[in-house]
PDB file of C-alpha atoms in Angstrom:
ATOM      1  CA  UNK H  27     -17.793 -38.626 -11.806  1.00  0.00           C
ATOM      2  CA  UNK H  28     -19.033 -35.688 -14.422  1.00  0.00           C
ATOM      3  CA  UNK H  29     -20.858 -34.286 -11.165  1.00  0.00           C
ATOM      4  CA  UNK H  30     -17.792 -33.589  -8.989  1.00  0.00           C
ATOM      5  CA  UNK H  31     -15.869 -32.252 -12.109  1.00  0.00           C
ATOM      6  CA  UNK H  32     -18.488 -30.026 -12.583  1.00  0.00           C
ATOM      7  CA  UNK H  33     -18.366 -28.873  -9.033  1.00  0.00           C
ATOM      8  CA  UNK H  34     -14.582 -28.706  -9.019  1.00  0.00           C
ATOM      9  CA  UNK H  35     -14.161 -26.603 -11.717  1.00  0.00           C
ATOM     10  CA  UNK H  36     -15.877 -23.313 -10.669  1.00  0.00           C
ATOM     11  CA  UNK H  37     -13.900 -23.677  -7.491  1.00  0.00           C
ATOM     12  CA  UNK H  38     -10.501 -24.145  -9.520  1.00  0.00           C
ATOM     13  CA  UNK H  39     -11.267 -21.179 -11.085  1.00  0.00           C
ATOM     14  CA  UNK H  40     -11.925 -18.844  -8.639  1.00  0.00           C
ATOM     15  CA  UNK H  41      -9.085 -19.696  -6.531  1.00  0.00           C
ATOM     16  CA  UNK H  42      -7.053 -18.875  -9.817  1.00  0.00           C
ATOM     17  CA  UNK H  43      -8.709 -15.772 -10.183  1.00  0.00           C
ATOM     18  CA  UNK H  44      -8.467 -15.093  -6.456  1.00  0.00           C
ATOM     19  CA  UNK H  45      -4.318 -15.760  -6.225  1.00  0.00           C
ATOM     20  CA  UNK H  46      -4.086 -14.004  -9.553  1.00  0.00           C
ATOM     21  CA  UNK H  47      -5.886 -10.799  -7.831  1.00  0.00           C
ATOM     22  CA  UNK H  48      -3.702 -10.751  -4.667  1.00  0.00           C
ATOM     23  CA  UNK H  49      -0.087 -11.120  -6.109  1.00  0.00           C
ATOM     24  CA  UNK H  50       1.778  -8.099  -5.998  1.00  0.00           C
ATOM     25  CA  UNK H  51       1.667  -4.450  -3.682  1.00  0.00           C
ATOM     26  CA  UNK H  52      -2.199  -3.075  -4.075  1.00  0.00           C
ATOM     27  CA  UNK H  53      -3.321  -0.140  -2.486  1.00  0.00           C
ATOM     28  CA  UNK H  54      -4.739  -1.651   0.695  1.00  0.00           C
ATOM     29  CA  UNK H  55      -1.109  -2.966   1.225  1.00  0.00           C
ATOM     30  CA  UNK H  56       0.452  -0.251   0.475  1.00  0.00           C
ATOM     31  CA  UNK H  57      -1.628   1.965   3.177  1.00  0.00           C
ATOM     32  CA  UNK H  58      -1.360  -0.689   5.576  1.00  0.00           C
ATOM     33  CA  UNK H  59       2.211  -1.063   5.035  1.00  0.00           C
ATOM     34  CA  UNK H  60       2.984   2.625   5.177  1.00  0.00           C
ATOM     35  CA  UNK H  61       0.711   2.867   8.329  1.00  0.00           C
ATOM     36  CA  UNK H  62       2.949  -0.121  10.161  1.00  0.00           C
ATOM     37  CA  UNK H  63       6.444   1.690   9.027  1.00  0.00           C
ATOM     38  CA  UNK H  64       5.120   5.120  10.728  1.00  0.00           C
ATOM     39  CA  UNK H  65       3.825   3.456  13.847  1.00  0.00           C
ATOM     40  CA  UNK H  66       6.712   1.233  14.003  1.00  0.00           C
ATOM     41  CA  UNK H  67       8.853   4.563  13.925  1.00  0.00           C
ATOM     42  CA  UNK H  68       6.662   5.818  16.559  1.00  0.00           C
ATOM     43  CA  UNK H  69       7.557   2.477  18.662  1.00  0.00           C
ATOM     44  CA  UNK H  70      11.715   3.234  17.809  1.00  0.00           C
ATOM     45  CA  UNK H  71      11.385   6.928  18.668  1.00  0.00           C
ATOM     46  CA  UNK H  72       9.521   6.480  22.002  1.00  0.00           C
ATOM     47  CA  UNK H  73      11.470   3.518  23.269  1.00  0.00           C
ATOM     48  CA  UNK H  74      14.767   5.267  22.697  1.00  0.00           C
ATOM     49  CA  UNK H  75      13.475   8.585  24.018  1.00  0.00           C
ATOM     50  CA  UNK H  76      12.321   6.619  27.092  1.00  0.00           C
ATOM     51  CA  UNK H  77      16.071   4.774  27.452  1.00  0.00           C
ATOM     52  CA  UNK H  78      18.016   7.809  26.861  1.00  0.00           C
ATOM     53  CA  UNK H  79      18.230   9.556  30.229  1.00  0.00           C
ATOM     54  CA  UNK H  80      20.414  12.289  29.364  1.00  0.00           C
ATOM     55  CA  UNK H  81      19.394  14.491  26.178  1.00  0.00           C
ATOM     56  CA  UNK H  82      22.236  14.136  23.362  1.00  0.00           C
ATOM     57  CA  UNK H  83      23.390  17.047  21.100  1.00  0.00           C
ATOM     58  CA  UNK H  84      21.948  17.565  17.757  1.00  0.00           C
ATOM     59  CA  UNK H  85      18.771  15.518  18.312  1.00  0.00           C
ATOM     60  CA  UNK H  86      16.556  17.764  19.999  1.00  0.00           C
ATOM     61  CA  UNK H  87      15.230  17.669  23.721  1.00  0.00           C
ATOM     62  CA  UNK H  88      13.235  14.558  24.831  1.00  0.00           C
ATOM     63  CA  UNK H  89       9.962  16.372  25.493  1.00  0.00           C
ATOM     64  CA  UNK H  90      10.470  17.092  21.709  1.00  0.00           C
ATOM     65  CA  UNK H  91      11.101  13.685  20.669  1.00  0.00           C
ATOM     66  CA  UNK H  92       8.262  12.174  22.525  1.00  0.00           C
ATOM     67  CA  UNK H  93       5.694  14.441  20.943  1.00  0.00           C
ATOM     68  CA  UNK H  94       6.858  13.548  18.049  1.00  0.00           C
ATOM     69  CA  UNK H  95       6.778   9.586  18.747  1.00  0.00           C
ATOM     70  CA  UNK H  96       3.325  10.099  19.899  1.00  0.00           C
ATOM     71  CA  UNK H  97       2.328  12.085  16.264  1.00  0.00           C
ATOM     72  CA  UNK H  98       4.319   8.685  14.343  1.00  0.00           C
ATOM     73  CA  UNK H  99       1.883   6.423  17.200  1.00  0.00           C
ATOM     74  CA  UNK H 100      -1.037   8.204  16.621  1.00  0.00           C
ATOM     75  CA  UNK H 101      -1.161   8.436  12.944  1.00  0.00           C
ATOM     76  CA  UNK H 102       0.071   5.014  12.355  1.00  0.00           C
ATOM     77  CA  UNK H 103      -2.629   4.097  14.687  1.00  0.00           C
ATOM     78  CA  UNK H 104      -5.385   6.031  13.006  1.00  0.00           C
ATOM     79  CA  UNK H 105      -4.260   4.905   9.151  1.00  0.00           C
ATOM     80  CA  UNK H 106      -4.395   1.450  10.579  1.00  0.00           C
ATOM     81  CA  UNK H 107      -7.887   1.770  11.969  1.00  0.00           C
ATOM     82  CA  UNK H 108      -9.239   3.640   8.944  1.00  0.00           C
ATOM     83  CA  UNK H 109      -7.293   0.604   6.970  1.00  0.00           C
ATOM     84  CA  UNK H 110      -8.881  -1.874   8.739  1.00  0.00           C
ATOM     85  CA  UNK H 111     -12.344  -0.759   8.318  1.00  0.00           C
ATOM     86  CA  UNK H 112     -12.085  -0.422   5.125  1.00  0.00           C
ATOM     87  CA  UNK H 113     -11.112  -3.906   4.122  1.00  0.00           C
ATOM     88  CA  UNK H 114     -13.869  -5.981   2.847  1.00  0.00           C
ATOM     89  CA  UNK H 115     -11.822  -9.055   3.372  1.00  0.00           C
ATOM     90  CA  UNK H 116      -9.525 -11.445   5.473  1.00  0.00           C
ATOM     91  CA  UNK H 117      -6.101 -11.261   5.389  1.00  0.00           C
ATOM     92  CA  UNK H 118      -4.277 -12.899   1.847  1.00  0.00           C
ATOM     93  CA  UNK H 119      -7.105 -11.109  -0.023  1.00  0.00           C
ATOM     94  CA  UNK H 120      -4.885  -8.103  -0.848  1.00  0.00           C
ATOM     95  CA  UNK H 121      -6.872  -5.364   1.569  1.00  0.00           C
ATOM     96  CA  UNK H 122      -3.439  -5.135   3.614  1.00  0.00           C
ATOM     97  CA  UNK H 123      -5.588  -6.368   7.162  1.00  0.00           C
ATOM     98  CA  UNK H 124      -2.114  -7.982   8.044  1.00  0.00           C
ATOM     99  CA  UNK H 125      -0.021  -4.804   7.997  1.00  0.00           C
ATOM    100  CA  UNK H 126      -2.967  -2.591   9.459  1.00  0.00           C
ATOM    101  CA  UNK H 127      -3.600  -4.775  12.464  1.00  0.00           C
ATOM    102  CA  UNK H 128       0.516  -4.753  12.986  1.00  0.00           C
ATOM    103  CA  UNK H 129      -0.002  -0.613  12.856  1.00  0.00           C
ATOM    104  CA  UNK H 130      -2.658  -0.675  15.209  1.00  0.00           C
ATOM    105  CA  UNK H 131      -0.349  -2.983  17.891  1.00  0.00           C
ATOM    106  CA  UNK H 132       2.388  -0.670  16.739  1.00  0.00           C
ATOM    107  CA  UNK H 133       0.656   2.418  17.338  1.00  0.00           C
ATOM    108  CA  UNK H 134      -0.824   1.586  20.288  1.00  0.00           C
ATOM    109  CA  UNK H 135       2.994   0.341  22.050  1.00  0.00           C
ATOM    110  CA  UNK H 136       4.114   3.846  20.469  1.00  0.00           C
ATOM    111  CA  UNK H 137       1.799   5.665  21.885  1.00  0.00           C
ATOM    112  CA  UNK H 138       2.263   3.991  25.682  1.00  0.00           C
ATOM    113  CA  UNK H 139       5.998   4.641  25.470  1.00  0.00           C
ATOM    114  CA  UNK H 140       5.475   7.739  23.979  1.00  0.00           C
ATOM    115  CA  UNK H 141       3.412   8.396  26.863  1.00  0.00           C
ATOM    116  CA  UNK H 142       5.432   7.490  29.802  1.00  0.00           C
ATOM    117  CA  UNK H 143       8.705   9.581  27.583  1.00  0.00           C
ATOM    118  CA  UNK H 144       6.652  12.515  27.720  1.00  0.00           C
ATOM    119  CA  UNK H 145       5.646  12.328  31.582  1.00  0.00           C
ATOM    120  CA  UNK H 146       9.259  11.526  31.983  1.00  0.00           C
ATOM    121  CA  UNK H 147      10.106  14.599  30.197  1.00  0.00           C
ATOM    122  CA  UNK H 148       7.845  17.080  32.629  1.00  0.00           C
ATOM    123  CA  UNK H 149       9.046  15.634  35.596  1.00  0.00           C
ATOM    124  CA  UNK H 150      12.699  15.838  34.595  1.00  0.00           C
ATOM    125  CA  UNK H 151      12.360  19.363  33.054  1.00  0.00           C
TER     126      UNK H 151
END
């Protein structure tokens, strides 16, 4: 019985220390969530850029909006990449690998219907 208190108690401890560590916004979450937000803006700005078939007052012409949804893609997409290999653990450890694998999938949709917006945009005029 001593034996498996023994044993227990290191572990106890460090999942303590370990939920203690991870509670709150660190840095890696913060970048990751800042890199999701921008890509996820990149996603917003290139699907409505892609639906919008006639160019609205005020807001600029779509070839204009679709480079800029494919900047918001592409540097969500790059901040998530640079998050991710930076983390030096799974996700719950407070690195923020949730929220920079969600920019990379949002980067990479923003960047496809960026894509397509912007080849819409040349063929249009």
């Amino acid at each position: 019985m001593a034996v498996s208190f023994v044993l227990a108690a290191p572990a106890a401890a460090h999942t303590a220390v370990q939920s203690a560590a991870t509670a709150g916004l660190t840095s890696g979450r913060l970048v990751g969530s800042t890199a999701a937000l921008v890509a996820l803006a990149g996603v917003i700005i290139g699907g409505l850029t892609l639906a919008r078939s006639a160019d609205r007052r005020g807001i600029g012409n779509r070839r204009n909006r679709a480079i800029t949804a494919l900047a918001a893609g592409l540097i969500g997409l790059s901040m998530g990449v640079v998050n991710l290999a930076v983390a030096d653990g799974g996700p719950g450890t407070g690195n923020g690998v949730v929220a920079g694998a969600m920019a990379l999938v949002f980067g990479l949709i923003g960047t496809v219907l960026s894509g397509l917006a912007l080849t819409r945009a040349r063929r249009t005029g």
